[in-house]
XYZ file of N, CA and C in Angstrom:
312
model
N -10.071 26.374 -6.192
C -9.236 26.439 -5.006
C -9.564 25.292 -4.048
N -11.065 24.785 -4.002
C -11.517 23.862 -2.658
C -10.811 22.630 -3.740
N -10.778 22.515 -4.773
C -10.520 20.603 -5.179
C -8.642 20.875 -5.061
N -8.557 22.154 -5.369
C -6.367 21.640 -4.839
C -6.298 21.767 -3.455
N -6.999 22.340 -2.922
C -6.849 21.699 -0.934
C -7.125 20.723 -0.853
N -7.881 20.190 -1.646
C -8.751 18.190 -1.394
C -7.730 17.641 -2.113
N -6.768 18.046 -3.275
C -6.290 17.058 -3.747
C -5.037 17.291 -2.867
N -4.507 18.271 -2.493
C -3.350 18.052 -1.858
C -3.378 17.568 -0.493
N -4.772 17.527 0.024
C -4.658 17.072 1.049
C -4.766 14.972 0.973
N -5.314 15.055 0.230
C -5.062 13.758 -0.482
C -3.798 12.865 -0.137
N -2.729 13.767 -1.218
C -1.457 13.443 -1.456
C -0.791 13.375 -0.149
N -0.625 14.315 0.280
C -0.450 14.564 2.066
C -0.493 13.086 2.937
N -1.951 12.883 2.827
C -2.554 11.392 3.719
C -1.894 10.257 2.937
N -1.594 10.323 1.868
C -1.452 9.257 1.383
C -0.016 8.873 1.873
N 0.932 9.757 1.647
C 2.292 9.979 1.221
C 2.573 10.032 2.871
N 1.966 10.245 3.899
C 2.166 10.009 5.743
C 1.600 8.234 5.776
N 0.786 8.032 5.126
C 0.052 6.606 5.162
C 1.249 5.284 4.456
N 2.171 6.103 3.546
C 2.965 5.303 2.740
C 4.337 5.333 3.864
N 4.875 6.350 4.220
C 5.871 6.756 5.362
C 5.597 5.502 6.321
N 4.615 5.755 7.102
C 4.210 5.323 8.691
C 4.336 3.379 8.326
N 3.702 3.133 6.857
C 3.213 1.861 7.325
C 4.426 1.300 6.584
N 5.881 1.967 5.590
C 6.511 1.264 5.487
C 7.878 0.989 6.721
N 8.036 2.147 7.377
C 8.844 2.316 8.284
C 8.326 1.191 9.595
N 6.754 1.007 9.793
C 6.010 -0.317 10.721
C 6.528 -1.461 9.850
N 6.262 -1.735 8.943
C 6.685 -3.184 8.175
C 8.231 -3.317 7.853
N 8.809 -2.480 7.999
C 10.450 -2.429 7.577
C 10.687 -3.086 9.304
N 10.333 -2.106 10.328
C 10.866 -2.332 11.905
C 10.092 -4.267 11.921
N 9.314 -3.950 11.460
C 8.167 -5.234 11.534
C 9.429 -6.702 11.106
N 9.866 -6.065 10.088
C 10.827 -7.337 9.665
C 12.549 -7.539 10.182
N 12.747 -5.961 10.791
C 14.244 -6.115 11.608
C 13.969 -6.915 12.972
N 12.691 -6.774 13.475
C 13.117 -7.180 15.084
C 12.156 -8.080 15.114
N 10.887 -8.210 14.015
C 10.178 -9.245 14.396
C 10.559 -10.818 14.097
N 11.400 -10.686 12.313
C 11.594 -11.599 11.926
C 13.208 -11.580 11.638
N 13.741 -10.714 11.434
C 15.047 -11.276 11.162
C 16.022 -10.586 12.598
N 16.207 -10.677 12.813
C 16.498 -10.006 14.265
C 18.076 -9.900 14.072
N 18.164 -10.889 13.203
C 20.084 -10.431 12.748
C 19.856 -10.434 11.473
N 21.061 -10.115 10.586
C 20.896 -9.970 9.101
C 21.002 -11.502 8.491
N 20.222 -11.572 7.454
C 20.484 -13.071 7.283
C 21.755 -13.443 6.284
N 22.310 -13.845 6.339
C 23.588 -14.274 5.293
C 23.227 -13.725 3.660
N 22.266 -14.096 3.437
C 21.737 -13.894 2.194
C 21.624 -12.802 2.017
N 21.189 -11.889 2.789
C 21.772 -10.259 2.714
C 23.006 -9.535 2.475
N 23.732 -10.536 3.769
C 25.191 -9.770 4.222
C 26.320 -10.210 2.791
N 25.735 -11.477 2.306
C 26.138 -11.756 0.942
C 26.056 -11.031 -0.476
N 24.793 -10.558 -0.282
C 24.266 -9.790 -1.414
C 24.762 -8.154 -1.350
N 24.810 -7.949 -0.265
C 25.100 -6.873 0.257
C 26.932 -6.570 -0.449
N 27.773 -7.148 0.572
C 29.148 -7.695 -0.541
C 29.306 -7.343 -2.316
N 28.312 -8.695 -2.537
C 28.967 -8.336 -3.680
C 28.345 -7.217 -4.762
N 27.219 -6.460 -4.293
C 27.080 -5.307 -4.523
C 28.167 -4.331 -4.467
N 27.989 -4.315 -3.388
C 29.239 -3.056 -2.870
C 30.704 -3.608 -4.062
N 30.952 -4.734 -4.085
C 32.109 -4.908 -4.771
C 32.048 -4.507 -6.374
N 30.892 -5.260 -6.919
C 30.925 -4.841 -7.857
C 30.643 -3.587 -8.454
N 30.801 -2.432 -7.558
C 29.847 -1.446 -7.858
C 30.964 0.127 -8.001
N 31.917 -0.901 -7.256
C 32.835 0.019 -7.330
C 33.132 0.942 -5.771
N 32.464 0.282 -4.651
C 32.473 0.802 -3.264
C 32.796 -0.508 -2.044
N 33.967 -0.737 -2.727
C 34.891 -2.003 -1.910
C 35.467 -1.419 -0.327
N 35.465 -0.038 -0.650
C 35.769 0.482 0.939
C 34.865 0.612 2.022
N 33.342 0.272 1.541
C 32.440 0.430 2.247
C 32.090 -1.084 2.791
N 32.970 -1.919 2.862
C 32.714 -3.472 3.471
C 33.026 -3.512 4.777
N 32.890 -3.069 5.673
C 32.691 -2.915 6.963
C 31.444 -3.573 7.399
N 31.420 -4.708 8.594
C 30.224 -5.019 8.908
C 28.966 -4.077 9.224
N 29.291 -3.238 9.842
C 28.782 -1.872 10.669
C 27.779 -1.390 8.778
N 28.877 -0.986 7.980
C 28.290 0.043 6.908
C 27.407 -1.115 6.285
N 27.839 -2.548 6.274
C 27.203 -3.577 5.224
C 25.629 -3.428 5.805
N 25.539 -3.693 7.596
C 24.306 -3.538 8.104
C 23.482 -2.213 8.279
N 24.207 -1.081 7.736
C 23.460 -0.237 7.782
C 22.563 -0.008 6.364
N 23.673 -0.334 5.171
C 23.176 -0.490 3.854
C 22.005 -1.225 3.987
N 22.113 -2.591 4.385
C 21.376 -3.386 4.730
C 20.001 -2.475 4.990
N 19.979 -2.136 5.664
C 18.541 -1.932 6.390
C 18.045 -0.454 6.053
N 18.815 0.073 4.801
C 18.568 1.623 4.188
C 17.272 0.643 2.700
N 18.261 -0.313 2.674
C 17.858 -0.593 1.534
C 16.024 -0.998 1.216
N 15.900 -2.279 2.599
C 15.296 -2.418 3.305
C 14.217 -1.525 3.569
N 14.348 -0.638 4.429
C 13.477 0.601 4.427
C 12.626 1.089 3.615
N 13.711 0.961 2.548
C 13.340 1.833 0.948
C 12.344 0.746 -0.223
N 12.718 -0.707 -0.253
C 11.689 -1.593 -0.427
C 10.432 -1.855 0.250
N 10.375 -1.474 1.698
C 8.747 -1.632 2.442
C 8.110 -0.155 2.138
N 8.857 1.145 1.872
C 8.370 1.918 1.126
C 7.400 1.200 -0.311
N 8.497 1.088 -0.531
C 7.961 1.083 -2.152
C 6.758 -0.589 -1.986
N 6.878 -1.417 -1.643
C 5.480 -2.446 -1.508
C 4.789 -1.465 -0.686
N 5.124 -0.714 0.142
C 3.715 -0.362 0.963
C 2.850 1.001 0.049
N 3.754 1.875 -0.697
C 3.314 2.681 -2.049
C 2.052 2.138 -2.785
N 2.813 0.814 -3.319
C 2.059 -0.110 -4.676
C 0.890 -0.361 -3.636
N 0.332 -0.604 -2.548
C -0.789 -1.726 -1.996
C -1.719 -0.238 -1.636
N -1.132 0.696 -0.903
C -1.815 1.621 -0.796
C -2.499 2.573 -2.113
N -1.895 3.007 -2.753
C -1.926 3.606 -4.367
C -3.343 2.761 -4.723
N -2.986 1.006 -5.055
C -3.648 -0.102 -5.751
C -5.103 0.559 -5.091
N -4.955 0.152 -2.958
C -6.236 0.651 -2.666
C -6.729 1.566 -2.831
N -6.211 2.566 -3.104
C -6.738 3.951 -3.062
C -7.436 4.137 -4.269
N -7.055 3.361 -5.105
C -7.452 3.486 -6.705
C -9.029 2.895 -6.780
N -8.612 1.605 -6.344
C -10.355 0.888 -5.650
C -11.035 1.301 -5.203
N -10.944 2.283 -4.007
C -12.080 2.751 -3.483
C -12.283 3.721 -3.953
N -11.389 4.751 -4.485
C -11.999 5.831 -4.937
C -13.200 5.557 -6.726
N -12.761 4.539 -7.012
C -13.708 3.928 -7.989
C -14.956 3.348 -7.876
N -14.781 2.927 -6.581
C -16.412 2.200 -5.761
C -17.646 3.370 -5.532
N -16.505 4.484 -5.406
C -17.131 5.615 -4.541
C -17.460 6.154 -6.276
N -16.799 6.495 -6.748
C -17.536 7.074 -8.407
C -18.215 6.084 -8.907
N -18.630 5.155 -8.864
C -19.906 4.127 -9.130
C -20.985 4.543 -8.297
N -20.657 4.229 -6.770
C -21.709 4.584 -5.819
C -22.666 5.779 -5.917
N -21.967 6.701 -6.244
C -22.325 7.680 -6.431
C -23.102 8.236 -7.722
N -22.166 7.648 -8.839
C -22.988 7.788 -10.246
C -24.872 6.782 -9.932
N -24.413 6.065 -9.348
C -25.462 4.633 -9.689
C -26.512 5.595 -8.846
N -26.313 6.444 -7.697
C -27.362 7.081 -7.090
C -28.063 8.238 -7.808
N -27.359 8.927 -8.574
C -27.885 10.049 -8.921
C -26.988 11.156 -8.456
N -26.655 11.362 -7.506
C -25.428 12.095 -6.610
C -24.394 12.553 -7.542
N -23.801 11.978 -8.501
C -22.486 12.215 -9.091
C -22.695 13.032 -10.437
């Protein structure tokens, strides 16, 4: 019972740690660095929607909201992979540390 409270509490921290810091790096890149959409978006954006079969959704308004869903959902997912990667590291330092003492 105590290691599925530790592991879910785990998952918990991790999965608020993956939330918080992609939603900071997503805002991080609307207002710090691109402050308007860059062409290369609003382009890509287009011919998505066109080819995709959602030609009614080309509205500047819906293109920039897509825009920045999408967005969102990529600083998720890099901020997933870097956190996960670390989490994997240290929790491996810490099962060395520990084996190498006697402790584990």
């Amino acid at each position: 019972m105590k290691r599925k409270v530790l592991v879910a509490a785990h998952v918990v921290a991790l999965a608020l740690v993956i939330f918080i810091g992609g939603v900071c790096l997503a805002r991080y890149l609307a207002y710090g660095i691109f402050y308007e959409m860059p062409i290369w978006m609003y382009d890509s954006m287009r011919f998505v929607l066109d080819h995709t079969g959602n030609a009614d959704l080309r509205d500047p308004d819906d293109i920039s909201i897509l825009s920045m869903l999408f967005s969102l959902v990529a600083c998720w997912i890099i901020i997933a992979i870097v956190v996960i990667t670390l989490y994997r590291i240290a929790m491996r330092f810490v099962r060395r540390t520990l084996n190498s003492s006697g402790q584990g």
